[in-house]
XYZ file of C-alpha atoms in Angstrom:
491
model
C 0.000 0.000 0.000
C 1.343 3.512 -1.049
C 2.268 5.871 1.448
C 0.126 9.098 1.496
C 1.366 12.185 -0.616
C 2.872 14.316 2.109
C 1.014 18.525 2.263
C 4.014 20.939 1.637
C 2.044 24.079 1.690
C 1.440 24.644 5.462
C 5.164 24.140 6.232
C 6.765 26.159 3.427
C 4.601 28.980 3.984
C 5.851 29.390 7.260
C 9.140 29.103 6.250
C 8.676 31.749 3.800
C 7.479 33.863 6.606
C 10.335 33.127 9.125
C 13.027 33.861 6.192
C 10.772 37.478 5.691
C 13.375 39.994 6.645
C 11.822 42.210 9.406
C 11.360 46.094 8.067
C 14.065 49.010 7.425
C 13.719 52.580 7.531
C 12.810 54.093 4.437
C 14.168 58.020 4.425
C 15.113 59.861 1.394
C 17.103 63.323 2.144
C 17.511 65.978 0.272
C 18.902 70.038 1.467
C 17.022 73.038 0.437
C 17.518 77.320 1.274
C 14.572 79.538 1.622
C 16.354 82.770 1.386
C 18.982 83.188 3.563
C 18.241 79.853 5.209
C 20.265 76.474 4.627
C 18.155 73.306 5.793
C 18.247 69.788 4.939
C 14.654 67.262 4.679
C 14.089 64.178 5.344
C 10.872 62.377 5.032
C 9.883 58.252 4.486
C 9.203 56.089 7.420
C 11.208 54.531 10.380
C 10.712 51.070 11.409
C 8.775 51.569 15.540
C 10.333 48.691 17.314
C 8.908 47.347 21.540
C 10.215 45.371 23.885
C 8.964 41.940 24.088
C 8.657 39.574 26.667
C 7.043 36.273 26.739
C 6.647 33.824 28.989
C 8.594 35.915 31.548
C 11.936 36.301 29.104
C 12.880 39.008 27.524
C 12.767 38.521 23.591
C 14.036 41.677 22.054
C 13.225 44.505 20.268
C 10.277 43.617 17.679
C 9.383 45.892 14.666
C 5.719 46.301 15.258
C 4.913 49.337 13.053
C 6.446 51.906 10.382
C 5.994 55.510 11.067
C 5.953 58.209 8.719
C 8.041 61.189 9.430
C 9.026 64.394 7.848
C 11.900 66.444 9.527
C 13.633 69.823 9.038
C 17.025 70.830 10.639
C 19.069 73.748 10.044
C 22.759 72.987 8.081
C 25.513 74.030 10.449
C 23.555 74.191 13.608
C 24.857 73.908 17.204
C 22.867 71.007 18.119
C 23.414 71.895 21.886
C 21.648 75.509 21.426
C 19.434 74.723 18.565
C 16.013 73.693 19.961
C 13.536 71.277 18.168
C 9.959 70.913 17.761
C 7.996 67.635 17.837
C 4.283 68.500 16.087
C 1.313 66.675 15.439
C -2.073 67.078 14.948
C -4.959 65.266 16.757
C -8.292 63.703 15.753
C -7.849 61.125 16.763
C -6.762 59.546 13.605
C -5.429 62.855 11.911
C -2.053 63.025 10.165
C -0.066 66.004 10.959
C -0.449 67.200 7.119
C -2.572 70.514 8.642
C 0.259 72.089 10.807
C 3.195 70.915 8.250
C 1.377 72.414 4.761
C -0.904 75.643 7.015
C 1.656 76.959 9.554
C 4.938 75.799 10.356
C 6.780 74.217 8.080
C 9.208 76.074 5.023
C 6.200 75.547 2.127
C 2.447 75.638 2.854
C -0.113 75.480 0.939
C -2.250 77.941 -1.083
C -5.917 77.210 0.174
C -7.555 80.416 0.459
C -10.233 81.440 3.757
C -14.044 81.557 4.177
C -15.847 83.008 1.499
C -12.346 83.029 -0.776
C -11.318 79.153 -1.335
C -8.614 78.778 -4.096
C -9.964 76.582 -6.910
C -8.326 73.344 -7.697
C -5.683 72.634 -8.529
C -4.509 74.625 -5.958
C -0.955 75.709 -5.356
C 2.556 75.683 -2.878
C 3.957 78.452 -1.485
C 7.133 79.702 0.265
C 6.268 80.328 3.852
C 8.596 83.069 4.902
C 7.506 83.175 8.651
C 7.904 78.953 8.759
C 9.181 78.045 12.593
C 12.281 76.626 11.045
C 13.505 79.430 11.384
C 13.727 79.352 15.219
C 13.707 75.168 15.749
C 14.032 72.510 13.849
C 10.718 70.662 12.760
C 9.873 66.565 13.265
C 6.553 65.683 12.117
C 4.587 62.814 13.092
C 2.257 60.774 11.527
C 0.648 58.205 14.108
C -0.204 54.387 13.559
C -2.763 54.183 10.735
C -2.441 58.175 9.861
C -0.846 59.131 7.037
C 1.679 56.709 5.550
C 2.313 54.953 8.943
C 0.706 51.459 9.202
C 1.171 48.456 11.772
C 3.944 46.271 10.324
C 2.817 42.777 8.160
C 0.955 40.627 10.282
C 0.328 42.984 12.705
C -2.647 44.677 14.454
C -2.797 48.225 13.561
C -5.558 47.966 16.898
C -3.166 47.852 19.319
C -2.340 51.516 19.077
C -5.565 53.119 18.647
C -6.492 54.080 22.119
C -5.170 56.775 24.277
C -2.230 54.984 26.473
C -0.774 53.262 23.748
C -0.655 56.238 21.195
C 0.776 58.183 23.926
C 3.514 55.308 24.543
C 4.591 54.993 20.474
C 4.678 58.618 19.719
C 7.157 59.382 23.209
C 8.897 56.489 21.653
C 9.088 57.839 17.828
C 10.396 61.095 19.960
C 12.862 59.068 22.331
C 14.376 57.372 19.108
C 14.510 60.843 16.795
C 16.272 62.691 19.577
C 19.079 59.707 20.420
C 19.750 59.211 16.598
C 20.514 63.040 15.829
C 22.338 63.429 19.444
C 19.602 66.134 20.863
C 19.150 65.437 24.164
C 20.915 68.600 24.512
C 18.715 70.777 22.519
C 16.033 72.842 23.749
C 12.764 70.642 23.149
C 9.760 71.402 22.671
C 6.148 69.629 21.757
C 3.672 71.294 19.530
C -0.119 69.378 19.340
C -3.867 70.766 17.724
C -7.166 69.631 18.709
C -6.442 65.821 20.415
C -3.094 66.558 19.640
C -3.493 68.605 22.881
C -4.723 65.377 24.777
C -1.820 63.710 23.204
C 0.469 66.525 23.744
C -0.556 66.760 27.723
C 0.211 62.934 28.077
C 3.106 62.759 26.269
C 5.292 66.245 28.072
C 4.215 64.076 31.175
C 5.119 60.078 29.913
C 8.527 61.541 28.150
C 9.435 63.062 31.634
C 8.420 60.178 33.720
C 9.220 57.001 31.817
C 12.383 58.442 29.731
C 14.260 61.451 31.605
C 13.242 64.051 28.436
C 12.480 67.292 30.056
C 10.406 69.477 27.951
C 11.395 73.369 27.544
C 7.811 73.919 26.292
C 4.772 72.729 24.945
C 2.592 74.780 22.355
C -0.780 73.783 22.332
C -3.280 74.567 19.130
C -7.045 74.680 19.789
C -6.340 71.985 22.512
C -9.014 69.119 23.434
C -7.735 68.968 26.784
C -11.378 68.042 28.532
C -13.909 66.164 26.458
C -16.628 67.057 29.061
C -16.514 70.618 28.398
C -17.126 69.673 24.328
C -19.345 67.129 23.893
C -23.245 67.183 25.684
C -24.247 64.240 27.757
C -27.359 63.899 30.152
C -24.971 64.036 33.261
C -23.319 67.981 32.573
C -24.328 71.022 32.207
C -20.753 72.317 31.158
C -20.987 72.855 27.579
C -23.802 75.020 27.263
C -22.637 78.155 28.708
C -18.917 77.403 27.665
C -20.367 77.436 24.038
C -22.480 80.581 23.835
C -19.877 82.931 23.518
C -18.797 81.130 20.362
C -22.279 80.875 18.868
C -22.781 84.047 19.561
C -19.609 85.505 17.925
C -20.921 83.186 14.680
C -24.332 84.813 15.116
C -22.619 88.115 14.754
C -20.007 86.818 11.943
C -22.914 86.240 9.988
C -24.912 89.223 10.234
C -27.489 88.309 12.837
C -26.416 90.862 15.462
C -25.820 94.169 12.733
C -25.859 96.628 15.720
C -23.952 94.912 18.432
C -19.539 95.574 18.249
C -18.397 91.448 18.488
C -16.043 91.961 21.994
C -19.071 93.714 23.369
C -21.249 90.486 22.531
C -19.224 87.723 23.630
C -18.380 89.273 26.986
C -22.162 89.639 27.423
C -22.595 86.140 26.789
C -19.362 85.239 28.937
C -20.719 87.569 31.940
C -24.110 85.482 31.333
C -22.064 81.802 31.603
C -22.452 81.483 35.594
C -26.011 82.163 35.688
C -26.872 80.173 32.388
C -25.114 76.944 33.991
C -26.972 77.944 37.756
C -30.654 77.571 35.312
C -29.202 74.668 33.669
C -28.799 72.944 37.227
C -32.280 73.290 38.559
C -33.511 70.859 35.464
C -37.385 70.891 35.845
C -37.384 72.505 39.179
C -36.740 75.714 37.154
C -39.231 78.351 37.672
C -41.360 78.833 34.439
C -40.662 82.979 34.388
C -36.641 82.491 34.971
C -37.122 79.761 32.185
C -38.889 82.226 30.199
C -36.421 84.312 30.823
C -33.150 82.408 29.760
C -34.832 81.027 26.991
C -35.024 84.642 25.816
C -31.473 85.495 26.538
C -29.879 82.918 25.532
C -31.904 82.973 21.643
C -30.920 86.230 21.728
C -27.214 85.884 22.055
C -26.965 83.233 19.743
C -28.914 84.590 17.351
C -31.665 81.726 17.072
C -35.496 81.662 17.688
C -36.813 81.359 21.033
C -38.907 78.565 20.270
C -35.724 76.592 19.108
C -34.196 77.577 22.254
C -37.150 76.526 24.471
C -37.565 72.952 22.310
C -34.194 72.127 22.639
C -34.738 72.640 26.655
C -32.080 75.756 26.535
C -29.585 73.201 25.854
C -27.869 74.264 22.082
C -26.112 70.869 21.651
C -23.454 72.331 18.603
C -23.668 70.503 15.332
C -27.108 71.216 15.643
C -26.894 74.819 15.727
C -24.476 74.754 12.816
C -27.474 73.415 10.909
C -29.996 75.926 12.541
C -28.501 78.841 12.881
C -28.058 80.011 8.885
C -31.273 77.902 8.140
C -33.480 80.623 6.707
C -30.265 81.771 4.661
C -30.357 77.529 3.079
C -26.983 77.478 4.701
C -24.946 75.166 6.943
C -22.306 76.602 9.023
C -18.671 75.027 9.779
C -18.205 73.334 12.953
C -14.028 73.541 13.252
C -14.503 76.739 11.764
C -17.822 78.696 12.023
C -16.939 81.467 9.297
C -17.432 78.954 6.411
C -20.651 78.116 5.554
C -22.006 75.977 2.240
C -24.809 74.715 1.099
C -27.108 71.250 1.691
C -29.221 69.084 -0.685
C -32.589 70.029 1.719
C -32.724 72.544 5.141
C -34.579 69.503 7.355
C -31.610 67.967 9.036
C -31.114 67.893 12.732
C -27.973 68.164 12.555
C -25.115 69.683 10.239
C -24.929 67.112 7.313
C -20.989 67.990 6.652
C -18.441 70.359 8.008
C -17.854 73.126 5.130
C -14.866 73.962 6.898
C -12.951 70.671 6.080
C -14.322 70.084 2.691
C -13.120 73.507 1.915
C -9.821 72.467 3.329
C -9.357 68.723 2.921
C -8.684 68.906 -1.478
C -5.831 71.583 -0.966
C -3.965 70.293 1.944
C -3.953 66.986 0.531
C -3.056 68.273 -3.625
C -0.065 70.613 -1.551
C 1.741 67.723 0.180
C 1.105 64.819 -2.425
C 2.783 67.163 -5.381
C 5.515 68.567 -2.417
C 6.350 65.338 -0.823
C 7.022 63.727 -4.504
C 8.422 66.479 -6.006
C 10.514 68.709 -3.609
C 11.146 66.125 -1.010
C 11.806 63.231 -3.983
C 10.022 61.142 -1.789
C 8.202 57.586 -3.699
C 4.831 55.731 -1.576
C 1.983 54.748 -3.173
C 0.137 53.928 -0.221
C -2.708 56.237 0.137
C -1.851 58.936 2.530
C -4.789 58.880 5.406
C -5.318 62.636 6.044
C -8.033 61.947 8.593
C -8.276 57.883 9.134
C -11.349 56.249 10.467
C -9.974 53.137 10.652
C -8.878 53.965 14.007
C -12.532 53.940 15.571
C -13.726 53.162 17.806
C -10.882 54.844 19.609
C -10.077 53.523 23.476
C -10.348 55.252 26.223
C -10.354 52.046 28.627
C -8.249 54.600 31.168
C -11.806 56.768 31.577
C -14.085 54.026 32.099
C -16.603 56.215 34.097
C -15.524 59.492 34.244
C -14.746 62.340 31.247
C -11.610 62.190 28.832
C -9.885 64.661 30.801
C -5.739 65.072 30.409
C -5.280 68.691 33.096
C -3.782 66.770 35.465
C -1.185 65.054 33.051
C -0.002 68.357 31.947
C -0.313 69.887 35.830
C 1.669 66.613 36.859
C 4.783 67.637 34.395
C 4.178 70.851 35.255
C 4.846 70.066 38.613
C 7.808 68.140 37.865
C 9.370 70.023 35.649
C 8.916 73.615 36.568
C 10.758 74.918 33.509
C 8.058 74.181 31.142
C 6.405 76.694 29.612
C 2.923 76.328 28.303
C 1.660 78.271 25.299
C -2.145 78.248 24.457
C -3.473 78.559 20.904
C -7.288 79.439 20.634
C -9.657 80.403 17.584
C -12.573 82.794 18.340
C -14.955 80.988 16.011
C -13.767 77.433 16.659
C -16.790 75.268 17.021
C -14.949 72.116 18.333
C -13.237 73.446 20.922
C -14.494 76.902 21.580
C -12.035 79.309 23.617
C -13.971 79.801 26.945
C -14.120 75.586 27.416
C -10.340 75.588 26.963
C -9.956 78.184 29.396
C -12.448 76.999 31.784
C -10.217 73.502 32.213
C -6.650 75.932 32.367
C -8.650 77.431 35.239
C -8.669 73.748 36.847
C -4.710 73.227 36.313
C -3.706 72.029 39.870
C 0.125 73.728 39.441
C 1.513 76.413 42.142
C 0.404 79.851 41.683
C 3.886 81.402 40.894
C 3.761 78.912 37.855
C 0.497 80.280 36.275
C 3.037 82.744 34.732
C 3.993 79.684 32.441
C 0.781 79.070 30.728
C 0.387 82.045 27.939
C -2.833 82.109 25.835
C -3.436 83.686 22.626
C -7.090 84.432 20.868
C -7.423 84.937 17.035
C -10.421 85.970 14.999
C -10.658 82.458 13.055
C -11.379 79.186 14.194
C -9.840 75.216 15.711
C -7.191 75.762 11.934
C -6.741 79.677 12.590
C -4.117 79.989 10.428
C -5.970 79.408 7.435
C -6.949 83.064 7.995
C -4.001 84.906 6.740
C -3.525 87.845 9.451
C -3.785 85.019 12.392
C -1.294 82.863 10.773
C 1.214 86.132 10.540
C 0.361 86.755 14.386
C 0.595 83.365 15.486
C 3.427 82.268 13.271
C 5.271 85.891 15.290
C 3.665 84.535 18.623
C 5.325 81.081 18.565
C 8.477 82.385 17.342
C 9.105 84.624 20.311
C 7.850 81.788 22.639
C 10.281 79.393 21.346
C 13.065 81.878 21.618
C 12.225 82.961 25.407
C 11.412 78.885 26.519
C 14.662 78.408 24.889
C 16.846 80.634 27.292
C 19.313 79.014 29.390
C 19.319 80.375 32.787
């Protein structure tokens, strides 16, 4: 009797898989001037490697993703004096494409602002005021945003929740700043939106876990308290940290043609502690103080009183960017109020898009796909996620209970590391995270009071991307120069 035919398959595709070499970085470099400035690129990805142990033994250093990265550093630089700047952006899920191509780095793109968007196909420009020319630039692209993807095999998962993004990204900074020899350097972390939650956890894990003292951290638009943003049946926060915001949008938009705009939103600030004292008495709430907020509250944010009184005088916000221009057939932005655009019908709840970031999305992306490719002679045809939602549902395991809410990481470095300076980006007509929630949770810092003098906040008349608005991004681009230079100061 014949022996049976042995199966090859299952053992030679595991050899083929054991002989796969693990990853390599993959960096092209290439040296530019703008003006009288001498710099050298580099962009690709670099090959994140953890610690692994298994049953109780240590097994190495295993490649588990591959990060994209674009960096800028002066030619000829004293890397002991020359400070650098780690920046992302936030979503989560957002590559840092928004602060590379809109504010800081040496090109940016031509997009236009509200009511003025270029037309395709768009356009690069020099960007003379481009922090480069203060600190050198690293930006980060996390896990599953832009060309950064879990290595073969591997589950991208595993780094879409807040403690582990926090852990690779101090990592991708740990490894930059021991290759180039910059432990020296001034250092300094730069995060928007929940790049500010990031930011907050990371000034605090690179301290604790690694030794890397921070000279400062610049935050833009910051989600630093999710409670203060988002309405649930259990607080009463974001109403009256919101209605300075919609009412500035109200007057942006014509609805308040005799009122001066600082005059209006301090009304509507002055109003916040007895808005969130009516708020609190639920239906115990007399029916003439009702009557009353209902009225002053429409009439701030320039809505009818019977929306105000159906909604329970709670304006919950992407549905007042779809009421609030309603009569004009308009929806409003939500990251940036100004913009506004239209719908396919005026009965929707809620907003049905954000103008804002379909007005922004095709020229960011056209700027760095041509720049990358063409200036940078950088080659990947993977498709670069500008705003990934593969990495939902994100994890917040950490909060099971209470609100997303990352003060007391940034207190707790503040604490340790009394040197670090704070700076605090805000937009007057951002809709995400409005100005008076951010500084309601700096108000709630727990640091000593001689250290309040680090934290430094700065309003512009834009919104959560404020530098698409061309005399904000000359201001702010001035206003983090000079903060780099004094947070950079030795003695």
């Amino acid at each position: 009797m014949s022996e049976e035919p042995k199966n090859e398959t299952a053992p030679a595709a595991e050899d083929k898989k054991a002989d796969k070499p693990d990853p390599v970085d993959d960096l092209k470099t290439t040296r530019h001037t703008l003006g009288d400035l001498a710099y050298t690129a580099t962009t690709g990805r670099i090959v994140f490697h953890e610690e692994v142990t298994e049953d109780d033994k240590f097994n190495g250093r295993k490649p588990k993703a591959e990060v994209s990265i674009t960096y800028y550093t002066l030619d000829d630089a004293d890397v002991t004096e020359r400070p650098v700047t780690f920046a992302f952006n936030g979503g989560p899920g957002s590559s840092s494409i928004w602060l590379h191509m809109g504010l800081l780095g040496p090109r940016r793109v031509d997009s236009g602002d509200a009511g003025n968007l270029t037309p395709p196909p768009y356009g690069l420009l020099d960007n003379e005021e481009t922090l480069l020319r203060h600190t050198d630039l690293v930006f980060i692209d996390p896990i599953s945003t832009g060309w950064s993807r879990a290595v073969e095999g591997g589950n991208p998962r595993d780094y879409h929740g807040f403690t582990k993004d926090i852990e690779s990204v101090s990592e991708i900074i740990r490894l930059w700043t021991t290759r180039n020899n910059r432990w020296l350097s001034p250092k300094f972390l730069i995060g928007e939106s929940y790049g500010g939650t990031r930011g907050a956890g990371i000034a605090e894990y690179l301290l604790t876990r690694f030794g890397l003292a921070l000279n400062g951290v610049m935050f833009i638009a910051p989600a630093f308290n999710m409670e203060t943003l988002f309405h649930t049946s259990r607080s009463d926060l974001p109403g009256p940290l919101f209605l300075p915001m919609y009412a500035a949008t109200a007057h942006y938009h014509g609805l308040h043609p005799d009122r001066e705009l600082d005059d209006l939103v301090a009304e509507a600030r002055a109003y916040a502690d007895e808005y969130r004292a009516v708020l609190a008495k639920g239906q115990n709430l007399d029916p003439a103080e009702r009557a009353a907020a209902v009225a002053k509250v429409a009439s701030l944010a320039g809505v009818s009183e019977d929306y105000v009184d159906a909604a329970n005088l709670r304006l919950e916000h992407t549905r007042f960017y779809a009421e609030l221009l309603r009569h004009k057939r308009l929806v409003t932005g939500r990251l940036d109020t100004r913009f506004t655009g239209p719908a396919d019908h005026y009965t929707y709840e809620k907003m049905p898009y954000d103008p804002f970031l379909i007005g922004t999305d095709g020229p960011y992306t056209a700027a760095l796909q041509h720049y990358v490719r063409t200036e940078l002679e950088y080659e990947n045809e993977h498709v670069y996620e500008r705003l990934s939602r593969a990495v939902h549902p994100w994890s917040y395991k950490e909060f099971e209970g209470e609100a997303v809410d990352v003060i007391g990481k940034l207190g707790n470095a503040m604490r340790l590391n009394p040197y670090m300076k704070v700076h605090v980006a805000m937009g007057r007509y951002d809709g995400g995270v409005p100005v008076e929630a951010i500084e309601y949770t700096l108000d709630h810092l727990e640091i000593p009071l001689d250290a309040r003098a680090n934290v430094e906040t700065k309003t512009y008349p834009a919104g959560h991307m404020m530098y698409v608005h061309e005399p904000s991004r000359l201001a702010q681009s001035a206003d983090l120069a000079d903060f780099v230079q004094r947070a950079s100061a030795r003695g």
